[in-house]
XYZ file of C-alpha atoms in Angstrom:
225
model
C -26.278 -17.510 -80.725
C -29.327 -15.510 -80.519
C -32.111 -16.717 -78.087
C -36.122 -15.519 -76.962
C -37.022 -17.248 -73.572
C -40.929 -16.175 -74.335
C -43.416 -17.109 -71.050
C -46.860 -18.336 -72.193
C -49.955 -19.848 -70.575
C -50.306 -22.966 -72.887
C -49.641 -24.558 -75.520
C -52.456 -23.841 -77.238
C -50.551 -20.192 -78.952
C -52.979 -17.326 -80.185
C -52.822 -16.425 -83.452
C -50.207 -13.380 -82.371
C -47.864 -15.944 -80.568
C -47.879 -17.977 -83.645
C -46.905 -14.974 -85.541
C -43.996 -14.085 -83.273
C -42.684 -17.453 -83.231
C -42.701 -17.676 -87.160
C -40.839 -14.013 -87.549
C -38.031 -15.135 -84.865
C -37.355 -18.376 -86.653
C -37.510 -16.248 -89.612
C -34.568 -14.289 -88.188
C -32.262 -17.230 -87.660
C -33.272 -16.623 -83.433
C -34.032 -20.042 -81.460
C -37.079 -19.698 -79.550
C -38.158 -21.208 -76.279
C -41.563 -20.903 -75.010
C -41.839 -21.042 -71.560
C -45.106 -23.089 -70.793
C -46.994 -22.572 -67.748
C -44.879 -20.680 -65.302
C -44.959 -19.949 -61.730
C -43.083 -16.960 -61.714
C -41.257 -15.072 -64.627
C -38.496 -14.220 -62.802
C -37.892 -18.046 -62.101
C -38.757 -19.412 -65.756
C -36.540 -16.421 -66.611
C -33.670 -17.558 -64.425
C -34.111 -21.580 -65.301
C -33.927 -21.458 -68.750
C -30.803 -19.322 -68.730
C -29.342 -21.651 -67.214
C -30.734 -25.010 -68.666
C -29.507 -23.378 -72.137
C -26.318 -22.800 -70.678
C -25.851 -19.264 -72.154
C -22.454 -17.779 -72.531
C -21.391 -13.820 -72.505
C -21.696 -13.753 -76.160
C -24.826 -15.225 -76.666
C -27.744 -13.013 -76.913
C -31.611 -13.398 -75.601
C -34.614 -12.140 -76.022
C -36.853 -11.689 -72.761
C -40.461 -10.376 -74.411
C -44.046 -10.949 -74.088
C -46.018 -13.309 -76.386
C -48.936 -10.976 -76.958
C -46.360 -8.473 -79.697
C -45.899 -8.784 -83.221
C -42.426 -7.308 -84.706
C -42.946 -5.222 -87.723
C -39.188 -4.251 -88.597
C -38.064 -6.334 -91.334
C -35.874 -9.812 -89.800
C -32.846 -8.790 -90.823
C -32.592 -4.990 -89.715
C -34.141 -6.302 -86.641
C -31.325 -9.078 -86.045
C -28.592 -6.152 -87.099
C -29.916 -3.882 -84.348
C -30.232 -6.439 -81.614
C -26.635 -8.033 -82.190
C -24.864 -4.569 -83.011
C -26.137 -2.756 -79.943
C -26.196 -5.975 -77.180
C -22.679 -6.710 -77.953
C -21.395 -3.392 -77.347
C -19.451 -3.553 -74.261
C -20.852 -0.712 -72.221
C -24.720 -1.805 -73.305
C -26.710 -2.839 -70.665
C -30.711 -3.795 -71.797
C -32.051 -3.061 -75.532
C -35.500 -2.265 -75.654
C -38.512 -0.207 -77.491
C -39.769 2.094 -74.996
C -38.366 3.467 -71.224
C -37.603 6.614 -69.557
C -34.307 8.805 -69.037
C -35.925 9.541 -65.752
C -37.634 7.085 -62.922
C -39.341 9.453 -60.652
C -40.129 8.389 -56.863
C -43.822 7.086 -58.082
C -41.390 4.224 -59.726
C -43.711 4.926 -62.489
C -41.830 4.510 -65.972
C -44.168 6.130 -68.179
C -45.297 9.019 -65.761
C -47.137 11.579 -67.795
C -45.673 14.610 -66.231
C -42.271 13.237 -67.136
C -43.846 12.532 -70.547
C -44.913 16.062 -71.057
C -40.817 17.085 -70.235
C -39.708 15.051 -72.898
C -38.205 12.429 -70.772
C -39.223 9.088 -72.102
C -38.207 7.571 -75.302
C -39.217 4.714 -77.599
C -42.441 4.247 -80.145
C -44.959 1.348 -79.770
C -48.090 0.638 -81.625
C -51.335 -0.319 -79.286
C -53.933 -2.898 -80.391
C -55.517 -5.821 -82.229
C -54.243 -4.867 -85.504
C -51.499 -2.603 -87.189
C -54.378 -1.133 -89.256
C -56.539 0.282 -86.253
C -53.496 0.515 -83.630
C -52.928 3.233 -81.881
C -49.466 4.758 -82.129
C -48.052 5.821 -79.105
C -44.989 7.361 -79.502
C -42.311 8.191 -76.306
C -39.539 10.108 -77.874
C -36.881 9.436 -80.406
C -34.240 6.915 -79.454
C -31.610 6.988 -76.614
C -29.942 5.937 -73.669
C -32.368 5.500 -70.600
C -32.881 4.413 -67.093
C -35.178 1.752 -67.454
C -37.748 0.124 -69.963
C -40.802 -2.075 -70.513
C -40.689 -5.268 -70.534
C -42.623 -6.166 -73.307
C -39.614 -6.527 -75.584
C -35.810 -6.492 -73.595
C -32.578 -8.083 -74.963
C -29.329 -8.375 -73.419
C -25.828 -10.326 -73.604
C -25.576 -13.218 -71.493
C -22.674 -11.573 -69.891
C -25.182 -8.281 -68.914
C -28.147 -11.055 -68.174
C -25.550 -12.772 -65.785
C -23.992 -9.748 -64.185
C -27.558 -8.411 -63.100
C -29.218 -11.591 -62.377
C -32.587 -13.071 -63.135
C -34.000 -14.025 -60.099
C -36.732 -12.521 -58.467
C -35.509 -9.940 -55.288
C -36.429 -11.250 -51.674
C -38.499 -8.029 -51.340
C -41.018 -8.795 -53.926
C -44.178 -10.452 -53.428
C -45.385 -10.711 -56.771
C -44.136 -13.128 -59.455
C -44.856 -11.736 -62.660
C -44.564 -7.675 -62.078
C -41.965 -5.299 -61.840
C -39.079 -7.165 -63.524
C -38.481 -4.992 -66.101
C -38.172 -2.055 -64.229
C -35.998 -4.509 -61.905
C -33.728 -5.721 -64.117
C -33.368 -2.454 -65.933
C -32.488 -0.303 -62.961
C -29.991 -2.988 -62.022
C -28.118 -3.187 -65.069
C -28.040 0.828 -65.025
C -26.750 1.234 -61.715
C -23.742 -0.905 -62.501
C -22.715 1.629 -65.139
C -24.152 0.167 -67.917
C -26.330 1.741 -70.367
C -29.541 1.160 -71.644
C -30.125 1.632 -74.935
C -34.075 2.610 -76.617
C -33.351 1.487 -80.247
C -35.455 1.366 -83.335
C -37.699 -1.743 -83.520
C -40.987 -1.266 -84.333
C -43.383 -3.402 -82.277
C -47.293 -3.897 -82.155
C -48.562 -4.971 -78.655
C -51.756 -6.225 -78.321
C -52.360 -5.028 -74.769
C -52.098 -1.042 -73.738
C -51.240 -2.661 -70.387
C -53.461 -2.141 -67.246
C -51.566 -2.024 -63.542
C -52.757 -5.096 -61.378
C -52.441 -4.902 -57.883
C -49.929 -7.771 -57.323
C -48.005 -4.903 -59.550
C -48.878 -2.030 -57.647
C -47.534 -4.159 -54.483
C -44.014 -5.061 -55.821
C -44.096 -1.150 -57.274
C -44.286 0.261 -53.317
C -41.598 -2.433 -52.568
C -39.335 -1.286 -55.001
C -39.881 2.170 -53.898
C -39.109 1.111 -50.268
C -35.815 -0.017 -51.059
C -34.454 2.029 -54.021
C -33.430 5.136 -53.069
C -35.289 7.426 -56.189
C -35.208 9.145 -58.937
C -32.959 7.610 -60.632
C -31.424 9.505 -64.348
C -29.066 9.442 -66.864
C -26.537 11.184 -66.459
């Protein structure tokens, strides 16, 4: 069974949301919109468990501001032949083979060396998006988390819930969950979904706060290899 746990402000879905929901069901994916959550990391953690996932299952953690542009089926293909592979960690569409102690996934110096990976699309519309494009697919440290999959065995292993050292509810969990799942050995995995998101993404501070905490108590960089 393939699942997308999706956290949303309201009911009341944009026009994008409605999109997103129509192209899962499309794929044959059952979708559950998280209404009006406290903390991602909680509405994360509950619905795991209220849909009693098992190690096969798959889900879908992603924002509801993206539209996916790869047709339903490749897209299904990808997700369940890479999740299900025993050593894969988190799927995604953009991360880095390097963290760097800034904690900083898309750090442009690291861009510049080639170090990051993935392609998304920027904007309002596919027409007048920007494409911003990481580097070719691969096997990385950590990744956005506008669009993450995982087993429910992988999803279990690293564990939803939000760290003690965090202050912030809704920032940092990608970078969280990612780094977890790659420092028990298993491997991230960039693949080739193409995504439109309708935000470029601007750091808040409650982000910039649970960024220095995560500094404080990871030791970094952390690469592949």
């Amino acid at each position: 069974m393939i699942y997308a746990f999706i956290c949303t402000r309201s009911k009341n879905f944009s026009n994008t949301t409605k999109k997103l929901s129509s192209y899962l069901s499309r794929a044959g994916i059952s979708t559950k919109f998280l209404v009006g959550q406290k903390s991602i990391f909680s509405g994360y953690s509950n619905a795991f468990k209220k849909f009693d996932i098992q190690d096969n299952d798959i889900v879908i953690l992603c924002h509801d501001d993206i539209e996916i542009l790869t047709d339903p089926e490749v897209f299904k293909n990808i997700i369940v032949q890479t999740c299900l592979q025993v050593e894969t960690g988190f799927v995604g569409v953009a991360g880095t083979t390097m963290l760097s102690r800034d904690a900083v996934w898309w750090n442009h110096a690291l861009w510049q060396e080639g170090k990051h990976r993935g392609h998304v699309f920027h904007g309002d519309d596919i027409l007048t998006a920007d494409s911003t494009y990481y580097g070719k697919p691969d096997q990385v440290v950590c990744m956005d988390g506008l669009f993450l999959a995982a087993s429910g065995r992988v999803l279990r292993e690293v564990g939803l819930e939000k760290p003690e050292y965090f202050e912030g509810d809704w920032d940092f969990y990608d970078i969280h969950y990612t780094v977890s799942a790659h420092k028990k050995k298993l491997k991230n995995k960039v693949v080739p979904i193409s995504i439109l998101h309708n935000s470029h993404g601007t750091p808040r501070e409650p982000w910039n706060n649970n960024r220095l905490a995560f500094i404080e108590n990871n030791q970094l960089p952390i690469f592949v290899g």
